[in-house]
mmCIF file of C-alpha atoms in Angstrom:
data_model
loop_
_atom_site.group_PDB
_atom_site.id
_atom_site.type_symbol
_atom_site.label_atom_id
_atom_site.label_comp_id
_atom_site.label_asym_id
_atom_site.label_seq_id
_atom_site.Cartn_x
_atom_site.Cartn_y
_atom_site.Cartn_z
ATOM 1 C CA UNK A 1 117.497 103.560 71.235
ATOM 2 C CA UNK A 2 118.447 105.443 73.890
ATOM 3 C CA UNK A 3 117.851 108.689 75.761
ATOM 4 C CA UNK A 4 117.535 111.003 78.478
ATOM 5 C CA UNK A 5 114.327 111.451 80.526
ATOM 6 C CA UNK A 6 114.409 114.652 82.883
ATOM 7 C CA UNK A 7 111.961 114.954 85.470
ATOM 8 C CA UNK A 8 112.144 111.254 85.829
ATOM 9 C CA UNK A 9 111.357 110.391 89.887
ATOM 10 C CA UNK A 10 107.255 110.569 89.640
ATOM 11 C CA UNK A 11 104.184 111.723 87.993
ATOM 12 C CA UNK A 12 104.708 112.075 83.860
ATOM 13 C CA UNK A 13 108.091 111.522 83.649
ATOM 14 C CA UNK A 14 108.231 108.226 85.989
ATOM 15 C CA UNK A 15 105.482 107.198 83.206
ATOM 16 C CA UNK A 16 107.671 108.074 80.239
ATOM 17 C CA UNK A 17 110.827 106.201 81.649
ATOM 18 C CA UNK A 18 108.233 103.183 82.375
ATOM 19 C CA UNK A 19 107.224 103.662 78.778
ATOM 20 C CA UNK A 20 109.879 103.991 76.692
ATOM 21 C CA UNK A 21 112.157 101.293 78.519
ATOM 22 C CA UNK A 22 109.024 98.982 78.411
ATOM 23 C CA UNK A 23 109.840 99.586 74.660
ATOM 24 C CA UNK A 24 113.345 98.638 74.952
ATOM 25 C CA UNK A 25 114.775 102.078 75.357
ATOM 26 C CA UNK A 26 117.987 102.381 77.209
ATOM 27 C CA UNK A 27 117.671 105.625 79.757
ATOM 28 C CA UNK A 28 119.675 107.827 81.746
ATOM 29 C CA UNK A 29 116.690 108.763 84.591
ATOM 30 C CA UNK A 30 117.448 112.640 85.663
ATOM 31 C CA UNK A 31 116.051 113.716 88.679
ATOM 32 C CA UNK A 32 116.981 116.193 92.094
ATOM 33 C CA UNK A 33 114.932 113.721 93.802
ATOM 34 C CA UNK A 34 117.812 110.556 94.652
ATOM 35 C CA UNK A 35 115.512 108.463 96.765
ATOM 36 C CA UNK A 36 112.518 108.718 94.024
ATOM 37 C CA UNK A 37 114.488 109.134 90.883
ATOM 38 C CA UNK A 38 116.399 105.858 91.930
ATOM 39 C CA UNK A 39 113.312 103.806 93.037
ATOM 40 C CA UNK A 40 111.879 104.532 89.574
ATOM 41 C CA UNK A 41 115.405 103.129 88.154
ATOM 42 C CA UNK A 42 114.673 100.210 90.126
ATOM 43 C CA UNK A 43 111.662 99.246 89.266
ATOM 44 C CA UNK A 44 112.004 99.487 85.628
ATOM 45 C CA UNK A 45 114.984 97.065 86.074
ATOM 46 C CA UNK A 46 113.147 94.648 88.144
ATOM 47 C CA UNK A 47 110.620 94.905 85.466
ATOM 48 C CA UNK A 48 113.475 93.996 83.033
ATOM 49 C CA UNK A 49 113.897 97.675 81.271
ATOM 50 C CA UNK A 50 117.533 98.946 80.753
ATOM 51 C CA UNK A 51 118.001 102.492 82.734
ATOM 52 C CA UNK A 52 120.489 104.024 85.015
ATOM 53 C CA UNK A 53 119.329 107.389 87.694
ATOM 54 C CA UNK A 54 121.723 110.238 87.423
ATOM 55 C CA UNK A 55 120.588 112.897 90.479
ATOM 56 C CA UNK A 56 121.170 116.279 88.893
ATOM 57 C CA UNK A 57 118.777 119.593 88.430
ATOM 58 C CA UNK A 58 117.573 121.077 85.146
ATOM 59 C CA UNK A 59 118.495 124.620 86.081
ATOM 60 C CA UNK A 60 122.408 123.554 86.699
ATOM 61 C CA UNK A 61 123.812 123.001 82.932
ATOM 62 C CA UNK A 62 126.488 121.001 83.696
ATOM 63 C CA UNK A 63 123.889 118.569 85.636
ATOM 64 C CA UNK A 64 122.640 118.512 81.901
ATOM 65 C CA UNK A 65 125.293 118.217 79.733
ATOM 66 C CA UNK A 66 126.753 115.096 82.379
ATOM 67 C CA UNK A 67 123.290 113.006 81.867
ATOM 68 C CA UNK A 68 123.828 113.096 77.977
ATOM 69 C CA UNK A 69 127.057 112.444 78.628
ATOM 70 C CA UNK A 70 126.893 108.979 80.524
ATOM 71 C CA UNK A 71 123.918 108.040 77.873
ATOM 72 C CA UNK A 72 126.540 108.448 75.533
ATOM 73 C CA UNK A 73 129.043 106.478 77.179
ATOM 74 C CA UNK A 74 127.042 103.728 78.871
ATOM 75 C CA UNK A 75 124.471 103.019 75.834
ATOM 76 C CA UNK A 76 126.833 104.203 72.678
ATOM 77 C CA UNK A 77 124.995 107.484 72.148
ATOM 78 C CA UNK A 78 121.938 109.892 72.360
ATOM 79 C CA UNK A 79 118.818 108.973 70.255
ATOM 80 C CA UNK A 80 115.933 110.594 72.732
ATOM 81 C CA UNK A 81 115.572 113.395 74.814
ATOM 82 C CA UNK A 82 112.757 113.957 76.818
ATOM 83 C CA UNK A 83 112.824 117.670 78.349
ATOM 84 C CA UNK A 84 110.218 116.667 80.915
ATOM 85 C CA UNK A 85 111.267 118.440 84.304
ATOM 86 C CA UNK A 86 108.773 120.908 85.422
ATOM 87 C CA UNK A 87 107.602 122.791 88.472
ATOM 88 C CA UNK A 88 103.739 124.343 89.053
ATOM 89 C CA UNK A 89 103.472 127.946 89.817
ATOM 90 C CA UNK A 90 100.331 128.964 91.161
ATOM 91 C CA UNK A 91 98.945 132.363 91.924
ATOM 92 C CA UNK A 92 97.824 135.169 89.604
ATOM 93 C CA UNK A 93 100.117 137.262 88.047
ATOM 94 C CA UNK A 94 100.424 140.304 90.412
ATOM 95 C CA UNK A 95 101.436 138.258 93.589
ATOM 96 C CA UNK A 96 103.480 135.725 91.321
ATOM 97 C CA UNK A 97 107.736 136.976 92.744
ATOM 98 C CA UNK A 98 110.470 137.597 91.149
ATOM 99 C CA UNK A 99 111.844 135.010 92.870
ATOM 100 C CA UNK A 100 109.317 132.487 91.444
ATOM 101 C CA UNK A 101 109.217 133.959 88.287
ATOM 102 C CA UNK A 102 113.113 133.161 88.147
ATOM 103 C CA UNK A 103 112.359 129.288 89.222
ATOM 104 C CA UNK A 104 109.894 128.801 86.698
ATOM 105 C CA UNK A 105 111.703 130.244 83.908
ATOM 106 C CA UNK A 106 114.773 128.494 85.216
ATOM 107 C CA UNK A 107 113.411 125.020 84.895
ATOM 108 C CA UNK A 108 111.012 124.853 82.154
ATOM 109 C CA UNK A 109 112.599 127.733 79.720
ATOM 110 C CA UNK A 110 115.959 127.278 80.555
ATOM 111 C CA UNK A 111 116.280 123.756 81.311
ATOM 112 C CA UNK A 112 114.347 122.456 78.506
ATOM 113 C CA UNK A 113 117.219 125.235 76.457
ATOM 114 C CA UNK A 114 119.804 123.358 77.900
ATOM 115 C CA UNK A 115 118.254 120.143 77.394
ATOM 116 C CA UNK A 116 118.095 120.819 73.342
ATOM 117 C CA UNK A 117 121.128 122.615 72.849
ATOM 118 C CA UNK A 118 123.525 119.579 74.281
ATOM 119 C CA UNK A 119 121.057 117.074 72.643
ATOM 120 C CA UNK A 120 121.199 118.724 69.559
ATOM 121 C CA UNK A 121 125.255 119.215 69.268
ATOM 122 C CA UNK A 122 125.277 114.685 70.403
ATOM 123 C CA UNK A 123 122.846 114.125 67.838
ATOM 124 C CA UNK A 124 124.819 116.104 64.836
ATOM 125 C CA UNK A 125 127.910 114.394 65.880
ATOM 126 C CA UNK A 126 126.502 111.518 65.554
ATOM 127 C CA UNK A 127 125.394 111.967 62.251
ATOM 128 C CA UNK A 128 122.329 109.623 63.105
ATOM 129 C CA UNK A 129 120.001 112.378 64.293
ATOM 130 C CA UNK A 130 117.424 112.285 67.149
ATOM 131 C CA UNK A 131 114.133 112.725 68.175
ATOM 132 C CA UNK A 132 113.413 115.663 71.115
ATOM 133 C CA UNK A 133 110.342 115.792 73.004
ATOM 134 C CA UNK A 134 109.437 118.478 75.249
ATOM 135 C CA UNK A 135 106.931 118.557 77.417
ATOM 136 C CA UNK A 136 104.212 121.487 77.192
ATOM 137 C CA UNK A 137 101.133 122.035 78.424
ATOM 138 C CA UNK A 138 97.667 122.163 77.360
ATOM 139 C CA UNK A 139 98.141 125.863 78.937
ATOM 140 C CA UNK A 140 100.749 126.169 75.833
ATOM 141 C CA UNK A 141 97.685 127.298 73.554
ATOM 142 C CA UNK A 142 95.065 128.573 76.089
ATOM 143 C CA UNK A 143 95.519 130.420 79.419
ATOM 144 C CA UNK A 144 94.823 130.208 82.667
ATOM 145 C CA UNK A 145 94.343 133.164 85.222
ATOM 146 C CA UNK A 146 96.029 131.184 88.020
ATOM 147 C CA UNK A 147 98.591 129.969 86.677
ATOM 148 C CA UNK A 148 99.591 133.107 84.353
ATOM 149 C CA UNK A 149 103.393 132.327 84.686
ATOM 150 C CA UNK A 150 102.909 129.149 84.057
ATOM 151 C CA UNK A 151 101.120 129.513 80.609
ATOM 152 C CA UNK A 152 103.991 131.842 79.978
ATOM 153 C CA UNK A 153 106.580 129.203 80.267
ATOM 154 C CA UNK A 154 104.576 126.256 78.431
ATOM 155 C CA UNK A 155 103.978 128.520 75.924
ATOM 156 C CA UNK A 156 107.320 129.323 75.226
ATOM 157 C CA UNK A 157 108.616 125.472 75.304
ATOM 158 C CA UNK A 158 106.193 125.122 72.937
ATOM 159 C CA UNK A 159 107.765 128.273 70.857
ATOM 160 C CA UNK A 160 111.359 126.608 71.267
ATOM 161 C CA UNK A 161 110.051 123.108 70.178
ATOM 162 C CA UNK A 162 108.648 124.816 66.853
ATOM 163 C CA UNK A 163 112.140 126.930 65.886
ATOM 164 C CA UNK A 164 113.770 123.683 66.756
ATOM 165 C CA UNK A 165 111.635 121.638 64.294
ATOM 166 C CA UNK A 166 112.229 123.889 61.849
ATOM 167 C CA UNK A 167 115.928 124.682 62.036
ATOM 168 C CA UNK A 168 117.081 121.147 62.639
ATOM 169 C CA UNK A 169 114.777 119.003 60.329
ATOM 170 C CA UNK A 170 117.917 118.618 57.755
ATOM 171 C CA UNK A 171 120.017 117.108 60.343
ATOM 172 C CA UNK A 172 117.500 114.537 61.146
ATOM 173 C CA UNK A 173 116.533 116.211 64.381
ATOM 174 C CA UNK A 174 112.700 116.089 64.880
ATOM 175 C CA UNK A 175 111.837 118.054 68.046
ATOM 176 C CA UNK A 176 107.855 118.014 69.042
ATOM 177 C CA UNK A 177 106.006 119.323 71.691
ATOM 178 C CA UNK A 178 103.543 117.093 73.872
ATOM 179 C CA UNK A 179 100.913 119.506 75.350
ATOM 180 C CA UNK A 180 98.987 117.269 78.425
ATOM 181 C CA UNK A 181 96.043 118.667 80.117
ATOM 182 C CA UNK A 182 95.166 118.524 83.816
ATOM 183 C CA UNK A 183 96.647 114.674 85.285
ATOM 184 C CA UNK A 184 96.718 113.677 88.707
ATOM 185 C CA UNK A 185 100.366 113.324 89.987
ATOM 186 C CA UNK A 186 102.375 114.287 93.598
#
């Protein structure tokens, strides 16, 4: 199979690329970090796994749509996306800015959008369907005064995983929602 990881260059999604290509998955690595997102490439090769790094950022579509694109072209098609990419935002709500408000939606709302939308229209082409995963949060169900905007953006991938579930099931789309508590990462 193979797929797109986003978020790829450390903590969960460095783990899922290890994972899946452990399994015999062929990956397209997305990350804005090029010297960490390409050491993870590297490492997973030396280790005998079957991935490639694209450098690109979830809140730029077109840095979206061109990772499923070279999975497509360099492993035959799009089985797996992982909508992984995320950012923390700490604070409580009233000092929480616009300007971080805009981030956070920006990668996890919109990027994981972008991320199942262009997935989505590969794996209907195909005809073969797909498997999505996004990644929520344990804050996806419960809350968390310190990390209000946070909650609000977990909770909504995990909204968008459930419509997508739903509305794509006849295609042979499944789309599920992995909800993680606290981990230790960078």
């Amino acid at each position: 199979k193979a797929g797109v990881v986003t978020g790829s260059s450390r903590g969960l999604g460095l783990e899922t690329l290890r994972a899946l290509c452990a399994e015999g998955a062929k990956i397209v690595a997305l990350s804005r970090n090029a010297e960490l997102g390409q050491a993870g490439v590297d490492e997973v090769r030396a280790a005998g796994g079957t991935a490639v790094f694209e450098q690109g950022d979830v809140t730029r579509e077109e840095d979206v749509v061109r990772a499923i694109a070279r999975c497509r072209k360099e492993y035959g098609g799009l089985d797996r996306m992982v909508n992984n990419a995320g950012i923390l935002g700490e604070g409580r709500l009233h000092e929480t800015t616009n300007e971080q408000w805009d981030e956070l939606v920006a990668v996890h709302l919109t990027g994981a959008f972008w991320g199942c939308k262009h997935a989505i229209d590969a794996m209907r082409e195909s005809g073969k369907g797909g498997v999505i995963v996004n990644i929520g949060s344990i804050l996806s169900f419960t809350g968390d005064g310190y990390l209000a905007a946070y909650t609000a953006m977990k909770s909504g991938v995990l909204g968008l995983t459930k419509a997508i579930a739903i509305d794509y099931a006849l295609d042979g789309i499944r789309c599920n929602c992995v909800c993680p508590g606290d981990m230790e990462t960078p």
